[in-house]
GROMACS .gro file of C-alpha atoms in nm:
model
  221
    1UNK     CA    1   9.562  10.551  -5.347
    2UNK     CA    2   9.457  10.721  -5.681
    3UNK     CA    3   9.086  10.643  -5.620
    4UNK     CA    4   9.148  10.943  -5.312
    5UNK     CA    5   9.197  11.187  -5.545
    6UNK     CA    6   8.893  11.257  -5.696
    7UNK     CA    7   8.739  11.266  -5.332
    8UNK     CA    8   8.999  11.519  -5.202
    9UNK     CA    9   8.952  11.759  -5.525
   10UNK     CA   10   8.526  11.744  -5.501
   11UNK     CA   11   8.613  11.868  -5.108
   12UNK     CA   12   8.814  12.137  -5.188
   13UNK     CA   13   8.622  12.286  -5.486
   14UNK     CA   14   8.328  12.238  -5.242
   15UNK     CA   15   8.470  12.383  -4.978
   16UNK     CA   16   8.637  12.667  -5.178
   17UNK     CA   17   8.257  12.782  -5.291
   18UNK     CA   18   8.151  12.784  -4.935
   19UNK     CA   19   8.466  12.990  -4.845
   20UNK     CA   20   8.373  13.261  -5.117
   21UNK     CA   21   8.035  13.280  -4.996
   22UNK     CA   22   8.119  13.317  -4.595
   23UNK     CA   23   8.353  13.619  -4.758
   24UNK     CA   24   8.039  13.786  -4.912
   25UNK     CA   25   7.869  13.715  -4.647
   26UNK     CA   26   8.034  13.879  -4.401
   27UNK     CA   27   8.096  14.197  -4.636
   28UNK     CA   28   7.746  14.240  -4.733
   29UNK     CA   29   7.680  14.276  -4.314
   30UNK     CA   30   7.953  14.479  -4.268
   31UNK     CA   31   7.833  14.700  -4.538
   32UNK     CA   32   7.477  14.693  -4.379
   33UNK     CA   33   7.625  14.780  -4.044
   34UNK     CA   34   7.818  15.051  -4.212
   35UNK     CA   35   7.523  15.222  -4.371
   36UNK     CA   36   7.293  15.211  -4.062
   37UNK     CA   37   7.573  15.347  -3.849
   38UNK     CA   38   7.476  15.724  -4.088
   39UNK     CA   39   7.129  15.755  -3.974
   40UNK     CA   40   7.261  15.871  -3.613
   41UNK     CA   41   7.608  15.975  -3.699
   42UNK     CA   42   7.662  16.073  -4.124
   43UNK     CA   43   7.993  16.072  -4.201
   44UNK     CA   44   8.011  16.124  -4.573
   45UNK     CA   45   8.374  15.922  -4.620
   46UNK     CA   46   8.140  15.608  -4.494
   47UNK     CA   47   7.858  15.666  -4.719
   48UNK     CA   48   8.084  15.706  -5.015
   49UNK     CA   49   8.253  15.322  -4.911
   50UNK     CA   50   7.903  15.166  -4.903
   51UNK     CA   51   7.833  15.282  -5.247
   52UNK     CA   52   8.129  15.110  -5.348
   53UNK     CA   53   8.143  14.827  -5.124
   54UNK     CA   54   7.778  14.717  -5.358
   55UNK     CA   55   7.973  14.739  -5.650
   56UNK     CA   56   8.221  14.477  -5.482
   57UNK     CA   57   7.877  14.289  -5.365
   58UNK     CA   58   7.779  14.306  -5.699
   59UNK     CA   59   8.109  14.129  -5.834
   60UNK     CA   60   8.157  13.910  -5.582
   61UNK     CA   61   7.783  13.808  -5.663
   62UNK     CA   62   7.913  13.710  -6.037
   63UNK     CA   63   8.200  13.551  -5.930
   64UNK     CA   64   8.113  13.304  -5.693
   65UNK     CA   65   7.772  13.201  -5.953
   66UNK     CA   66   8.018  13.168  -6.215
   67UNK     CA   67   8.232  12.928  -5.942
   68UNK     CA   68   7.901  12.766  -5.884
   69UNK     CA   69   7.816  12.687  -6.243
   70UNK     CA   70   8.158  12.568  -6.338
   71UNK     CA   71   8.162  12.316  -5.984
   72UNK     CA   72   7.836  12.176  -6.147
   73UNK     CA   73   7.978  12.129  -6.483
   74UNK     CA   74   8.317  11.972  -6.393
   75UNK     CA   75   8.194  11.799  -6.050
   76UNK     CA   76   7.841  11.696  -6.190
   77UNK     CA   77   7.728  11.660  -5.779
   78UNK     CA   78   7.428  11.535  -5.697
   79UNK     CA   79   7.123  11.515  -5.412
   80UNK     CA   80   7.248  11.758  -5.174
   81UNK     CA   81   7.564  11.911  -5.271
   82UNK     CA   82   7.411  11.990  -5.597
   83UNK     CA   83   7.078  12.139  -5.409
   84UNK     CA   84   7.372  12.340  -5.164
   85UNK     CA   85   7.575  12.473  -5.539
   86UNK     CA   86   7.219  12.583  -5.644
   87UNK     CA   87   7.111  12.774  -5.376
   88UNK     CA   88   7.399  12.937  -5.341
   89UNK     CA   89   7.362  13.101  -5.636
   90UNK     CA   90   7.030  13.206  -5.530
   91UNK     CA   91   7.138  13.322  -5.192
   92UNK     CA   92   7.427  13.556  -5.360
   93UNK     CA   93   7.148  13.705  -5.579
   94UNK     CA   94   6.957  13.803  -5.254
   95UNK     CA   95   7.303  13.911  -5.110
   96UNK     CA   96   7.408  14.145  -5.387
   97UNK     CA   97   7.033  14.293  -5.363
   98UNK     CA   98   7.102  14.368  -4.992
   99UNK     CA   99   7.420  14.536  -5.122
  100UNK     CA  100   7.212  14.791  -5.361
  101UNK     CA  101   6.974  14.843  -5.035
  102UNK     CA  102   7.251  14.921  -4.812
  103UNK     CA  103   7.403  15.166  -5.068
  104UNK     CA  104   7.029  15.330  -5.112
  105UNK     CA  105   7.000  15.412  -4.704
  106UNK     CA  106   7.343  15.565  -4.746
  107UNK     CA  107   7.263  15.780  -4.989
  108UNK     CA  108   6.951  15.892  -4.842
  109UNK     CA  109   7.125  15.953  -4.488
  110UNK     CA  110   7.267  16.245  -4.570
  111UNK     CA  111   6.843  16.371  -4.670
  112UNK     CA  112   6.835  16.373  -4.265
  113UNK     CA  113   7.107  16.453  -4.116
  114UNK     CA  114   7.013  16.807  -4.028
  115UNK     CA  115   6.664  16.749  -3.981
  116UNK     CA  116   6.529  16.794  -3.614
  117UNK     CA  117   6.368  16.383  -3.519
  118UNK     CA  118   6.187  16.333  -3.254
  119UNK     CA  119   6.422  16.068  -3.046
  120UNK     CA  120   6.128  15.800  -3.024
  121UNK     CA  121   6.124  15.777  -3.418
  122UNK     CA  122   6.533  15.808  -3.441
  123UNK     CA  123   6.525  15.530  -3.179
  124UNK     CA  124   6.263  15.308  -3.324
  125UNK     CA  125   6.427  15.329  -3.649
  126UNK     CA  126   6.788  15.270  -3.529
  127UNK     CA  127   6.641  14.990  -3.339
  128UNK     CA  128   6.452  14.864  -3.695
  129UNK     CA  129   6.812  14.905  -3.859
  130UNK     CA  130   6.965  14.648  -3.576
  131UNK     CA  131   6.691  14.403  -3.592
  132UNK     CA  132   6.756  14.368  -3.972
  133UNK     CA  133   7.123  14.356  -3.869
  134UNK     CA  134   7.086  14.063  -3.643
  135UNK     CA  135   6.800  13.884  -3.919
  136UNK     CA  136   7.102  13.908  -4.185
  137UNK     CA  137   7.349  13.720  -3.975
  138UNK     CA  138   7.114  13.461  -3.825
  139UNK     CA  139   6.941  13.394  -4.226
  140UNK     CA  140   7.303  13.342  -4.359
  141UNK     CA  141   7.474  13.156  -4.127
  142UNK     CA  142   7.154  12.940  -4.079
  143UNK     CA  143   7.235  12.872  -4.450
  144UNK     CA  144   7.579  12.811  -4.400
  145UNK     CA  145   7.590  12.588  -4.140
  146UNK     CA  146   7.234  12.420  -4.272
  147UNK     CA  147   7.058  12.516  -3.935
  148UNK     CA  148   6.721  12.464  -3.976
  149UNK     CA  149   6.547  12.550  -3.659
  150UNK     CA  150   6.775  12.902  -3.728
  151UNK     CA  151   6.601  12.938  -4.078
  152UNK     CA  152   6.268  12.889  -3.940
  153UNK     CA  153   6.260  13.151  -3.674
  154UNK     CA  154   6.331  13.441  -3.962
  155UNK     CA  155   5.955  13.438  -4.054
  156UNK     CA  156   5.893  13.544  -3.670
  157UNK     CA  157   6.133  13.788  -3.669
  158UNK     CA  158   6.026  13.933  -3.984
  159UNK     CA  159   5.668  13.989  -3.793
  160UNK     CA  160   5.845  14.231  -3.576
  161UNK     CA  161   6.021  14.453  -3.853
  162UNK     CA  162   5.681  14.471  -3.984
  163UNK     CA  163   5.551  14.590  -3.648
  164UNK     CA  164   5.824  14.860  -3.624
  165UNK     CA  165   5.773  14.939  -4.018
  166UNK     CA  166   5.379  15.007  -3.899
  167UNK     CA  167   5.501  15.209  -3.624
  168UNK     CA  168   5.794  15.435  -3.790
  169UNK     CA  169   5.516  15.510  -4.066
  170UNK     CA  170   5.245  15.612  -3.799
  171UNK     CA  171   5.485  15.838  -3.629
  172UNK     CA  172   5.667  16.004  -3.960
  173UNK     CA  173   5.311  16.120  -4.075
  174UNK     CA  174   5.237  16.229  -3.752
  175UNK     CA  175   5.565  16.432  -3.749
  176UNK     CA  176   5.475  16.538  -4.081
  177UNK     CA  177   5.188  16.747  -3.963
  178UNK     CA  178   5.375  16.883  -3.705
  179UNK     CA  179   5.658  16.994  -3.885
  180UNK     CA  180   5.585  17.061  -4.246
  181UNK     CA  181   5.843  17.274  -4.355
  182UNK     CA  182   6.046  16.993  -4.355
  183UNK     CA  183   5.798  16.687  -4.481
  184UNK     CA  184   6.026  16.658  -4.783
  185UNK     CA  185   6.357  16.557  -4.570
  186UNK     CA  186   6.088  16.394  -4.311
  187UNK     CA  187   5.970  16.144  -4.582
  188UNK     CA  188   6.300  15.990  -4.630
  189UNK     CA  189   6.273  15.803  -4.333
  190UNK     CA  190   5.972  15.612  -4.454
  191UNK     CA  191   6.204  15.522  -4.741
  192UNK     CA  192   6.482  15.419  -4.506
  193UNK     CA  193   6.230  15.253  -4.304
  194UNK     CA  194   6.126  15.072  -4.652
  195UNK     CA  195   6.436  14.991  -4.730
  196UNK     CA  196   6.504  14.814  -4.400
  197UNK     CA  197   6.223  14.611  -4.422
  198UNK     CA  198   6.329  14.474  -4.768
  199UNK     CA  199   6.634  14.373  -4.653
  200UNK     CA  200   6.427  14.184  -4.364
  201UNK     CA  201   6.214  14.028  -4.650
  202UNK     CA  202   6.577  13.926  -4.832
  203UNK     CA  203   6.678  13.714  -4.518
  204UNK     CA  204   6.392  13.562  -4.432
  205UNK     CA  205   6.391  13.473  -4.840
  206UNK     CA  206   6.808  13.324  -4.727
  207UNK     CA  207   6.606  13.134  -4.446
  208UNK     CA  208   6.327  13.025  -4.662
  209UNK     CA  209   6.579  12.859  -4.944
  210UNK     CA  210   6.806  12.702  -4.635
  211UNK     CA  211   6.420  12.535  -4.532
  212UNK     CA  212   6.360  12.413  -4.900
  213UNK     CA  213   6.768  12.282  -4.948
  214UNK     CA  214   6.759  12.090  -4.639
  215UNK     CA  215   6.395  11.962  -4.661
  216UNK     CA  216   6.287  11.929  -5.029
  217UNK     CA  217   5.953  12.107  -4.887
  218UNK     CA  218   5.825  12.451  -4.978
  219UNK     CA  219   5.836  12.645  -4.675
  220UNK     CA  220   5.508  12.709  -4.481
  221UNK     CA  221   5.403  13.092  -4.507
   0.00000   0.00000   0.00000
């Protein structure tokens, strides 16, 4: 009966890093949706919780490596739980980046919220902002539940944020020229837009590690 022991404690410690990741997880997207939520509708009260909520990314980021390292120094796992510990540490790293990304479109939503957009950029952009919001759910749960065909289709996706990156740019300069007493506010969607499309990159990065963890092969481009 002792030999169960051992067994039952790996599963739990296991289990308990997975557990602190899902957490961060889901507060790094619910800081995301938070922040995009001020480029139609800035509510100051909200952009002040982002900013903090990626100083609570940032810790939680800490925490759960320093969980990581000490599961690989007391466990010593191997093959793929040790390839899962690993990139976990490497996913919170691109999580707590997200965090900082988040926390820069809230602080540049306020730039725009009295500046007159034409509603095709507003709703490009806002459309943009839930694309990435739907990438960052499908790259970290693909990576949570090990779903490859989910971790592959990020590199498609990220095509499209591209596309609408292209498109937002083409329309901001053209606004730009239209109305340039306000080109300095104006250019702060390009930087939201920017933004964005990092946080695209970060998931399909989440995607790209699930691909490598699962199949010991560097992702195709």
């Amino acid at each position: 009966m002792d030999k169960e022991y051992p067994r039952i404690s790996f599963k739990n410690r296991i289990n308990n890093v997975k557990d602190e990741a899902e957490k961060m997880g889901q507060m790094v997207m619910e800081t995301h949706r938070s922040a995009i939520t001020l480029l139609n509708d800035y509510d100051e009260k909200i952009a002040d919780e982002v900013v903090e909520k990626s100083k609570e990314i940032d810790q939680a980021a800490f925490d759960l490596e320093r969980r990581c390292i000490k599961f690989i120094a007391v466990e010593q796992p191997v093959a793929g739980d040790l390839m899962f510990i690993e990139s976990t540490i490497r996913v919170s790293s691109h999580m707590k980046r997200i965090g900082y990304l988040a926390s820069n479109i809230a602080d540049l939503s306020v730039l725009i919220k009295d500046v007159s957009v034409p509603d095709k950029l507003m709703e490009d952009l806002q459309y943009m902002a839930d694309y990435v919001q739907m990438m960052l759910s499908k790259g970290f749960y693909a990576f949570l539940n090990q779903n490859l065909d989910t971790a592959k289709e990020l590199r498609n996706d990220d095509d499209k944020v591209d596309d609408l990156f292209d498109s937002i740019l083409e329309q901001v300069t053209d606004n730009m020229f239209e109305d340039k007493e306000n080109i300095n506010q104006t250019i702060n969607l390009i930087f939201i837009a920017r933004f964005l499309e990092r946080i695209a990159d970060r998931a399909v990065d989440i995607g790209r590690r699930t691909i490598f963890m699962m199949t010991f092969k560097k992702p195709k481009n």
